[in-house]
Short mmCIF file of C-alpha atoms and ligand atoms in Angstrom, two decimals:
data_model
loop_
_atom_site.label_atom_id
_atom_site.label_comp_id
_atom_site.label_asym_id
_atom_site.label_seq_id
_atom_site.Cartn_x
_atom_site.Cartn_y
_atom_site.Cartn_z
CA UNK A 29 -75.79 -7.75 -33.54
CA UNK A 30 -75.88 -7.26 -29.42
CA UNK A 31 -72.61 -6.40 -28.00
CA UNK A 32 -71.97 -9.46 -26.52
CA UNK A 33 -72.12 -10.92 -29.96
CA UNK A 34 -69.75 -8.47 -31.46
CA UNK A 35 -66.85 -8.53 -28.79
CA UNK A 36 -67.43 -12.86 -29.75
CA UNK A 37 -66.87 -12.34 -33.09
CA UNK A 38 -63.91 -10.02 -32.89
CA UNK A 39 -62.33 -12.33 -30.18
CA UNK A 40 -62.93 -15.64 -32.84
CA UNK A 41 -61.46 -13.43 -35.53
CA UNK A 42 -58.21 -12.23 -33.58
CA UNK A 43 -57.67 -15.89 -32.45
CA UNK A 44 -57.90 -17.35 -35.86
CA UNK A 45 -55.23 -14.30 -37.27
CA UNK A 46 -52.97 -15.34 -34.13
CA UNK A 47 -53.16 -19.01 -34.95
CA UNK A 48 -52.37 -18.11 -38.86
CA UNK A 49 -49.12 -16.67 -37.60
CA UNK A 50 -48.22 -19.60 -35.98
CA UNK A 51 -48.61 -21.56 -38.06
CA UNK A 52 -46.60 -19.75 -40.39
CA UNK A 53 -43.35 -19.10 -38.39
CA UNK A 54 -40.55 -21.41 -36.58
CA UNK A 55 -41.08 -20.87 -33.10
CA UNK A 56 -39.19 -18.03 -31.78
CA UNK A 57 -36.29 -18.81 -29.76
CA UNK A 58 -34.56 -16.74 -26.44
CA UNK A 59 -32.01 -15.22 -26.93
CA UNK A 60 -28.74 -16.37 -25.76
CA UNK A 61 -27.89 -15.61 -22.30
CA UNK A 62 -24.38 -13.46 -22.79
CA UNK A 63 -22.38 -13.39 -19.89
CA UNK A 64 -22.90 -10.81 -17.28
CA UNK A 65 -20.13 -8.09 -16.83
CA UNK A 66 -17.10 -8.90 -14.31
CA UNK A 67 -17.88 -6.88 -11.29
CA UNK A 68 -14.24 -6.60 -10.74
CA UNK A 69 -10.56 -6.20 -12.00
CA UNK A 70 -9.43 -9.51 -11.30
CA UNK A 71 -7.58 -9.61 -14.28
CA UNK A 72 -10.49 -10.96 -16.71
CA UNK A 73 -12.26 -8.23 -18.27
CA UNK A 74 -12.33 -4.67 -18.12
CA UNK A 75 -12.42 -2.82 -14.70
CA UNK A 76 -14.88 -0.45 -13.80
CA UNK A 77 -14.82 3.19 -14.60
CA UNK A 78 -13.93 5.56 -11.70
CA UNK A 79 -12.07 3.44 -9.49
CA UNK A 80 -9.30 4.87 -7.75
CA UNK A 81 -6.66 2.37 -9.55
CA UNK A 82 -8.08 3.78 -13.14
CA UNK A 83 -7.89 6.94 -12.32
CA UNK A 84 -4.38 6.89 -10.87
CA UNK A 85 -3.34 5.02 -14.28
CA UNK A 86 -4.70 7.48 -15.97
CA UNK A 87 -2.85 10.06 -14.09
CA UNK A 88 0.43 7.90 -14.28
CA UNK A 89 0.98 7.57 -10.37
CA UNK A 90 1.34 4.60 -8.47
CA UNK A 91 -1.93 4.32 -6.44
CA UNK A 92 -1.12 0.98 -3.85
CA UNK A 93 -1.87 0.29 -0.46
CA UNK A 94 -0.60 -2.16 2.27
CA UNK A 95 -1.74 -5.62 2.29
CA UNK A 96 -2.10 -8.17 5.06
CA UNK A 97 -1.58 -12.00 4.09
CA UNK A 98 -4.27 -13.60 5.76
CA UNK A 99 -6.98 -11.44 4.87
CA UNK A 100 -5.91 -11.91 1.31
CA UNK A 101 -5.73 -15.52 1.51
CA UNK A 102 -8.81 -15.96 2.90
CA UNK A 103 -11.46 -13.44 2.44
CA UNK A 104 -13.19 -12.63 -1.09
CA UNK A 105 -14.17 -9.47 -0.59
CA UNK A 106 -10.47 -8.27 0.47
CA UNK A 107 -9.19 -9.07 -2.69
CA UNK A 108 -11.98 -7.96 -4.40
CA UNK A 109 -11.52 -4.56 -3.49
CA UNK A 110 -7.83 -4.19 -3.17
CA UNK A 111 -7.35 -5.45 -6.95
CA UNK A 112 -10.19 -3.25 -8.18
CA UNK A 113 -9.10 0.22 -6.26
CA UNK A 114 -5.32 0.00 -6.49
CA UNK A 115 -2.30 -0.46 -8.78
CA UNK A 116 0.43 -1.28 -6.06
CA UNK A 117 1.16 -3.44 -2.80
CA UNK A 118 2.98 -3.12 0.02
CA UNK A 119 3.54 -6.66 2.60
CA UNK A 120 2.56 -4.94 5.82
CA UNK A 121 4.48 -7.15 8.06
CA UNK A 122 5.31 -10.34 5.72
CA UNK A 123 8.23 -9.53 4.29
CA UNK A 124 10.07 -8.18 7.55
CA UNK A 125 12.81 -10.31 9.26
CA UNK A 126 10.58 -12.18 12.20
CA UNK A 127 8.74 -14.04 9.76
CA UNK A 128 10.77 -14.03 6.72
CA UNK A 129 13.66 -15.58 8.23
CA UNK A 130 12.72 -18.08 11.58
CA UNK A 131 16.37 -18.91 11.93
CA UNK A 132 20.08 -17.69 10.67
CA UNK A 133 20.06 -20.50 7.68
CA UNK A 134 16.37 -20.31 6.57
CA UNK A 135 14.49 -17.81 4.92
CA UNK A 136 10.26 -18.35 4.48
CA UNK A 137 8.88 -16.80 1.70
CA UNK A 138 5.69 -18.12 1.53
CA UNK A 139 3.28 -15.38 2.68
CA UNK A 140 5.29 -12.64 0.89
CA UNK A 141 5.17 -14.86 -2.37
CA UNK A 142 1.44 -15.02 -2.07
CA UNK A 143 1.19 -11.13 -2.25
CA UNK A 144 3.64 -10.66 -4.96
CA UNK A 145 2.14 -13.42 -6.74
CA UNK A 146 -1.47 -11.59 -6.53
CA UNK A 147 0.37 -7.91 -7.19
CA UNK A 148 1.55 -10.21 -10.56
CA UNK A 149 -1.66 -11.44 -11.34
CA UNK A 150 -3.32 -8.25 -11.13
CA UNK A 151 -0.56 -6.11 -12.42
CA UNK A 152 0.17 -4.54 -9.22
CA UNK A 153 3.55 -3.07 -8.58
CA UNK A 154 4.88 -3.83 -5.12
CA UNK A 155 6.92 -2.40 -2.78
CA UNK A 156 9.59 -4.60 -0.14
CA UNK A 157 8.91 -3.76 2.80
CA UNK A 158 11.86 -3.75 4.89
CA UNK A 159 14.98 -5.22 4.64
CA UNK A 160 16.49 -3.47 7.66
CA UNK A 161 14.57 -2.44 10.83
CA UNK A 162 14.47 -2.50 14.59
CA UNK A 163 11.37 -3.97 14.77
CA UNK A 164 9.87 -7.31 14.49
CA UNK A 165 13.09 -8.95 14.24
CA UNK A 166 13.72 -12.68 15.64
CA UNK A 167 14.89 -13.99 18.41
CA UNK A 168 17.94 -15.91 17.60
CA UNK A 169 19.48 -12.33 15.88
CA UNK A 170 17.92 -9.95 19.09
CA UNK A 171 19.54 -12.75 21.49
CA UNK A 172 22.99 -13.59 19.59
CA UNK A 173 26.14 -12.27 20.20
CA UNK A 174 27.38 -10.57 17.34
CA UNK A 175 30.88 -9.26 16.48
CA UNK A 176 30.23 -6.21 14.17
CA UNK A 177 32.30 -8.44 11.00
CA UNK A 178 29.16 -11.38 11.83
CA UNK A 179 26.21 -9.00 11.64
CA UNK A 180 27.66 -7.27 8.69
CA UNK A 181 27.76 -10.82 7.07
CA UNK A 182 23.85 -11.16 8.11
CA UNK A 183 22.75 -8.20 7.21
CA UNK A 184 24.29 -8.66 3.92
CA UNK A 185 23.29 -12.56 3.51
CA UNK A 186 19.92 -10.91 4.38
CA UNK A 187 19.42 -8.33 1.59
CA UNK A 188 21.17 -10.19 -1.14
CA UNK A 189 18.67 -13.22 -0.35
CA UNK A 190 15.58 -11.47 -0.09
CA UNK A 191 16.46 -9.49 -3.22
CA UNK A 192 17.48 -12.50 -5.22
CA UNK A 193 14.63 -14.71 -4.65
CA UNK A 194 12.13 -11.69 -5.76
CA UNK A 195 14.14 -11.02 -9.19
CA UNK A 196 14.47 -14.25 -9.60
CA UNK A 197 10.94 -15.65 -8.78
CA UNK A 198 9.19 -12.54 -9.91
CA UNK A 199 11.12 -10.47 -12.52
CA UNK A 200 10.29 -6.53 -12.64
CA UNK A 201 7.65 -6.98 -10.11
CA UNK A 202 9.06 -5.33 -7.01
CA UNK A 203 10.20 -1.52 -8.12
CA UNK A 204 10.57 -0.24 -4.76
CA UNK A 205 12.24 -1.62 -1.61
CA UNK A 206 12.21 -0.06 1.80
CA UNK A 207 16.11 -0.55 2.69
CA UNK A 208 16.27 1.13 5.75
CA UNK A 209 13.66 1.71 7.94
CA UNK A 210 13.26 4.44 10.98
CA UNK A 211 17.01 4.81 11.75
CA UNK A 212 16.22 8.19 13.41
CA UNK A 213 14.60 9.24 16.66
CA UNK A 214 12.03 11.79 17.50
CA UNK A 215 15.12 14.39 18.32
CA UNK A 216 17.40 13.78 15.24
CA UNK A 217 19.89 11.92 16.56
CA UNK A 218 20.39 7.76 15.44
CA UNK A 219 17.87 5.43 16.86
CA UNK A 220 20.01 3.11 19.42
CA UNK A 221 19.52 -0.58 18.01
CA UNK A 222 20.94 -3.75 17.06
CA UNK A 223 22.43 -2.58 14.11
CA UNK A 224 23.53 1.04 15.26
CA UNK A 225 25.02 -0.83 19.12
CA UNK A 226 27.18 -3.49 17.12
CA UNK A 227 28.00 -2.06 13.72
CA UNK A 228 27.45 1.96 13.81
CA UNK A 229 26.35 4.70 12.09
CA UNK A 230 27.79 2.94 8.90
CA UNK A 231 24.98 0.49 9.11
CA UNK A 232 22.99 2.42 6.71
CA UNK A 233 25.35 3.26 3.95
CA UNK A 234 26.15 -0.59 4.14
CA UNK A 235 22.78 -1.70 3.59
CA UNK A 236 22.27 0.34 0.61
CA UNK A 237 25.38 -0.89 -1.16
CA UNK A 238 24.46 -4.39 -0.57
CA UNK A 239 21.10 -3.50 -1.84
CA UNK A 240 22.17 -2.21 -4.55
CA UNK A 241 25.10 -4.54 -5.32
CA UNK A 242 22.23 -7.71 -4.62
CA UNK A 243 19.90 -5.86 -7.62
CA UNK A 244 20.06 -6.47 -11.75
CA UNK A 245 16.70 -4.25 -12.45
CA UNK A 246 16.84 -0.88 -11.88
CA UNK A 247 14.45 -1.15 -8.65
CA UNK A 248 14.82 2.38 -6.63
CA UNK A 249 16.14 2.24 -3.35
CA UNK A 250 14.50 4.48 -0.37
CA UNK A 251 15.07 5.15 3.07
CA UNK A 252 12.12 5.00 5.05
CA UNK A 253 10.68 7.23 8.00
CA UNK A 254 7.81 8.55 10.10
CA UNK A 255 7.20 11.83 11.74
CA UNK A 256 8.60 13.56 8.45
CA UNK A 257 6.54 15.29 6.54
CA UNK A 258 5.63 17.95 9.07
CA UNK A 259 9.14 19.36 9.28
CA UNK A 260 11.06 19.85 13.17
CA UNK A 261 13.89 17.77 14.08
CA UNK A 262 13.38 14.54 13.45
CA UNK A 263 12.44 16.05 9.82
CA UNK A 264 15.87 17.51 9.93
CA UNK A 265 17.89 14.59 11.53
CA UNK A 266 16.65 12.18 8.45
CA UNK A 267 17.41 15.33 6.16
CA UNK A 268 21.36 15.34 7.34
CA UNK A 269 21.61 11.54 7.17
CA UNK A 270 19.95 11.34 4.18
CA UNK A 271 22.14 13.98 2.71
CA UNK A 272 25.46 12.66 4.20
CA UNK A 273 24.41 9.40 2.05
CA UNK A 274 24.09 11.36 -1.42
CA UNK A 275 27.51 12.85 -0.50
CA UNK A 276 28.65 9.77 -0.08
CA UNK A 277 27.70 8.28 -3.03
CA UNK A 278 25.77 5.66 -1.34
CA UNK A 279 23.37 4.35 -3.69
CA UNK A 280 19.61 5.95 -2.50
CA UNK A 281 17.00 7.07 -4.43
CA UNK A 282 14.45 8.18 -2.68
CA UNK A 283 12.98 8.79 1.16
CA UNK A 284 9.81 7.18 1.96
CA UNK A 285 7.44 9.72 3.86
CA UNK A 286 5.30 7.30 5.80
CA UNK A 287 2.57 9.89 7.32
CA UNK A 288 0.85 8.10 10.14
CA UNK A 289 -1.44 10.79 11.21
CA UNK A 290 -4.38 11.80 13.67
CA UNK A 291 -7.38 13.45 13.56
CA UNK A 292 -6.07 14.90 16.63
CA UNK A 293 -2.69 16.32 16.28
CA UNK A 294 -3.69 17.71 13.01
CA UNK A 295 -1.49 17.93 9.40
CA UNK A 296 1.30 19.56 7.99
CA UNK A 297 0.13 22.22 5.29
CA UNK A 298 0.62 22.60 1.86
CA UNK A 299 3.49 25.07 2.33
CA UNK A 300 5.70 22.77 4.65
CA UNK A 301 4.64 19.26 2.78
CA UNK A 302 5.95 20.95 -0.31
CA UNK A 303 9.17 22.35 1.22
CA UNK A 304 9.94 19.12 2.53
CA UNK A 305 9.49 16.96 -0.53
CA UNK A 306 11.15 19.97 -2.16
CA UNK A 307 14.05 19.98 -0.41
CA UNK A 308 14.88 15.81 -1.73
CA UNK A 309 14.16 17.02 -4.97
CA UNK A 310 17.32 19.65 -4.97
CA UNK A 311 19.09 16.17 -3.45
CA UNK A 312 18.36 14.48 -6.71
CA UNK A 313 15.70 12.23 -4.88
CA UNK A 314 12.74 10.98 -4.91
CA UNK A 315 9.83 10.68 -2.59
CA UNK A 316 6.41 9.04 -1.70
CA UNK A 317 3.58 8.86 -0.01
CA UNK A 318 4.31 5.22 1.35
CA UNK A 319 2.42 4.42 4.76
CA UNK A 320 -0.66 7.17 5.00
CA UNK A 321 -3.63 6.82 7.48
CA UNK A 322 -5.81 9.16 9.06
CA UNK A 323 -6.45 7.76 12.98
CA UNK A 324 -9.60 8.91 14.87
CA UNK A 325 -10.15 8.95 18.54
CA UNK A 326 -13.88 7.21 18.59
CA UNK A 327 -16.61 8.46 20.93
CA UNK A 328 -18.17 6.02 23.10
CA UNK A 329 -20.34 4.51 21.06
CA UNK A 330 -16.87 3.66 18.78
CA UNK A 331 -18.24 5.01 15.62
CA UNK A 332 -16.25 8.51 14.16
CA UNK A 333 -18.16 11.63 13.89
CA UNK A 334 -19.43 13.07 10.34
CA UNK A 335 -16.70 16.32 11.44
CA UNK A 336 -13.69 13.76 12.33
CA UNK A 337 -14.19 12.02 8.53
CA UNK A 338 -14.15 15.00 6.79
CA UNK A 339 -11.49 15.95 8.47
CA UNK A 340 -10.02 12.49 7.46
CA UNK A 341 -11.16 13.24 4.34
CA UNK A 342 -9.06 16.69 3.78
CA UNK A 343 -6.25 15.10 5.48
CA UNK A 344 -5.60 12.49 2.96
CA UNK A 345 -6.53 14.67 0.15
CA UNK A 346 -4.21 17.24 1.24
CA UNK A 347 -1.34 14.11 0.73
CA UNK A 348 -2.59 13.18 -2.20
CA UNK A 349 -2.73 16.60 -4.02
CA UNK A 350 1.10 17.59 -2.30
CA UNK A 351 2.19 14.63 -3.95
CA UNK A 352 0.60 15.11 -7.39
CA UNK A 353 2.20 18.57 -7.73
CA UNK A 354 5.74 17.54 -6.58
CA UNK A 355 7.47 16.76 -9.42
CA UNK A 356 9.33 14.42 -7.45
CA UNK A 357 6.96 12.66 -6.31
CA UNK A 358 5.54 9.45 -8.04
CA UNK A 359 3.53 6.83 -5.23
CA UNK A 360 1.15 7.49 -2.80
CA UNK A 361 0.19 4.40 -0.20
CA UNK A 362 -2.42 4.24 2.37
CA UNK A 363 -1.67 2.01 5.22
CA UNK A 364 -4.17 -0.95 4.67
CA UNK A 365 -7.51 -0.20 2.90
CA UNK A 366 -9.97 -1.27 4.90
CA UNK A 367 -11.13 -0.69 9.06
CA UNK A 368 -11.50 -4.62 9.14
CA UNK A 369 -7.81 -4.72 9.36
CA UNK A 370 -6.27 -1.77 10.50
CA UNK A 371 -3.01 -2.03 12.96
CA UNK A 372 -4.54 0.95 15.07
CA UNK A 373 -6.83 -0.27 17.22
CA UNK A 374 -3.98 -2.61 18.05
CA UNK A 375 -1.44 0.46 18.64
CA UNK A 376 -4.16 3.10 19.94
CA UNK A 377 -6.51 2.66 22.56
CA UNK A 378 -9.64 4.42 21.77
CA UNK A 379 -8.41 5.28 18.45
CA UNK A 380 -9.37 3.65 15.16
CA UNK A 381 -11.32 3.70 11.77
CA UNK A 382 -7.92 5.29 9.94
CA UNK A 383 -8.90 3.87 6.58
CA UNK A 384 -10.93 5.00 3.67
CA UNK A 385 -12.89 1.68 3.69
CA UNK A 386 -14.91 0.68 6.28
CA UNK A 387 -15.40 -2.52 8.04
CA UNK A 388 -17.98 -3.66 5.94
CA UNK A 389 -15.93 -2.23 2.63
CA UNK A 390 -18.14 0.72 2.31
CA UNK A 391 -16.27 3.93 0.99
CA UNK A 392 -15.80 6.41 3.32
CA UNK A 393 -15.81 10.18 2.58
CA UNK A 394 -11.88 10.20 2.20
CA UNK A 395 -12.57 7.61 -0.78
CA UNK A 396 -14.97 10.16 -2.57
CA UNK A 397 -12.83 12.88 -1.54
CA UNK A 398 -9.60 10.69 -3.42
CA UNK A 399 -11.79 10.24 -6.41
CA UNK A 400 -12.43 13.71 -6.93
CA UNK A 401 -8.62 15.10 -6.25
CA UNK A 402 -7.43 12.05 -9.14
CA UNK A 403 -10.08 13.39 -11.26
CA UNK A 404 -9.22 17.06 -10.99
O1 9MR B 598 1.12 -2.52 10.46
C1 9MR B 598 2.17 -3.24 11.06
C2 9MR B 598 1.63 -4.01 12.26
O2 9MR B 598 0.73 -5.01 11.85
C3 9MR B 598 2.79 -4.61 13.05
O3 9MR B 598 2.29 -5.21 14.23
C4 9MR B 598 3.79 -3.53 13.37
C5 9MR B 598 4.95 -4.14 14.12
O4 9MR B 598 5.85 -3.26 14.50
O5 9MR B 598 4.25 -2.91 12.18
C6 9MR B 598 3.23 -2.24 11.50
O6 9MR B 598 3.73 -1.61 10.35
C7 9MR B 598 4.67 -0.55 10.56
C8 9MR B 598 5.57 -0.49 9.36
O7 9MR B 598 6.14 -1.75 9.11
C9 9MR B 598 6.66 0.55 9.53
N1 9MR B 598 6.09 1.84 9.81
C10 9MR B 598 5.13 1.87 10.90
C11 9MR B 598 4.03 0.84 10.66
C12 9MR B 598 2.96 0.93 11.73
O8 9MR B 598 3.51 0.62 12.97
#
């Protein structure tokens, strides 16, 4: 037999075995196509390992960031990310007086009800952000004229509202409101504003006792501040007023440290973070982490350097890790997650990429760095 011949015979012989087989079996079908992971922790399957939000369950620590209405609204990706990395929510600007409440008699809830209906979707604690404040207040209360007795009555009408609708609308959801907001200036003393001018220095205590009066769940009640957590006077000023409160038997519970910081100005250390968060706990208080970004000034070609975010990096890590070792201290916030929406270029000229996402929702090094400080 030539070799042609041979490799023709085996060839006829393997076809006729193949065609035996066959003939012999049900065709075999493919399998069934199963359905392909979720990619996310919308709040249908399992989330992915070694996000920041699992690991700060795991740890027991609320993990939440601020969040901006539109953006959430409108663009995928935004909500994507925010439900996947975090456990908590704080309205950036929906849920403060301008647009919450467009004239005395009406109050417009809609874009802070579509944030604390996604923080209830996706299990997300949230955080009221602020029922008294100088800022971004309307017209018709920054042009009326008040007699102390009528803003009392609005300030009150305010707080129980707001309060109400949220327990009532969304039970348990918010844990955490922001009562009062930046009462105290750079060198101690009260800031002069519409409530201070027309009511006093009693402004305060009154707007905790309505909060607390306007509550049925045992949601914790903090004054809120910046410029804090580094220590000096203003440190001091909210210390004293703060204090005076407890003495007082006002109803507070905690002082938000909101820790808007620079690249350039540097951070507090360890030492002084500690002594200040320290120094609530021998009040009986609480604190958190509620409002932290990490500014850059940007070179000319507007990106950050690879020093300036590890800097970043160290700087939020350093908040992170105070916070996990004060035993008083259960929430740590960044200011918005993500460069695309960032109120610092707004606020800083020259200055920007403060968050630990970047425009295009890539982690930065202060994200890696986060990981690694929840996992150790
Ligand atoms: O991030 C908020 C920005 O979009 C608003 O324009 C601004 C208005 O004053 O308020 C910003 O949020 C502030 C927060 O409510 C209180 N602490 C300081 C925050 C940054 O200014």
């Amino acid at each position: 037999m030539t070799y042609r011949s041979l490799v023709g015979f085996l060839l006829l012989v393997s076809a006729l075995l193949l065609a035996g087989c066959d003939s012999n079996e049900s065709p075999t079908l493919p399998p069934e196509e199963e359905e392909p992971p979720p990619s996310d922790t919308t709040g249908t399957g399992d989330p992915p390992s070694d996000t920041l939000r699992v690991l700060a369950d795991e740890r027991g620590i609320e993990f939440g960031t601020a969040v901006a209405a539109d953006p959430l609204m409108t663009n995928d990706t935004y909500a994507e990310v925010l439900a996947r990395e975090f456990n908590a929510v704080t309205p950036e600007n929906a849920m403060k007086w301008s647009p919450l409440r467009p004239s005395r008699d009406e109050f417009t809830f809609a874009d802070a009800d579509s944030i604390v209906a996604f923080a209830a979707r996706h299990d997300m604690s949230v955080r009221g952000h602020t029922l008294v404040w100088h800022r971004q207040l309307p017209n018709w209360l920054t042009e009326g004229d008040w007699s102390r007795e009528e803003l009392i009555t609005i300030l009150e009408t305010h707080i129980q509202t707001v309060i109400n609708h949220y327990e009532e609308e969304y039970p348990g959801q918010i844990t955490k409101w922001d009562v009062v907001n930046e009462a105290i200036v750079d060198g101690g003393g009260r800031r002069n504003n519409i409530w201070q001018e027309t009511i006093g220095d009693e402004y305060v205590a009154i707007a905790f006792r309505a909060a607390e009066e306007a509550t049925d769940s045992d949601a914790k009640l903090y004054y809120n501040d910046y410029g804090i957590a580094g220590g000096g006077s203003k440190a001091d000023g909210v210390y004293e007023m703060v204090s005076g409160l407890v003495e007082n038997d006002v109803p507070i519970d905690g002082v938000g440290f909101q820790s808007h910081l620079s690249t350039q100005y540097g951070a507090p250390s360890d030492q002084v973070l500690a002594d200040e968060m320290g120094r609530y706990e021998e009040l009986g208080l609480n604190v958190a982490i509620t409002e932290l970004d990490v500014r850059i000034p940007l070179g000319d070609d507007g990106e950050p350097s690879e020093e300036q975010l590890s800097q970043q990096a160290d700087y939020y890590t350093r908040f992170l890790n105070n916070c996990l070792f004060a035993e008083n201290c259960t929430e740590f916030r960044a200011w918005g997650f993500t460069d695309a929406y960032s109120w610092v270029p707004d606020e800083f000229d020259g200055e920007g990429a403060a968050l630990i996402f970047d425009e295009n929702y890539e982690p930065k090094p202060a994200y890696d760095a986060l990981i690694e400080t929840l996992k150790n």
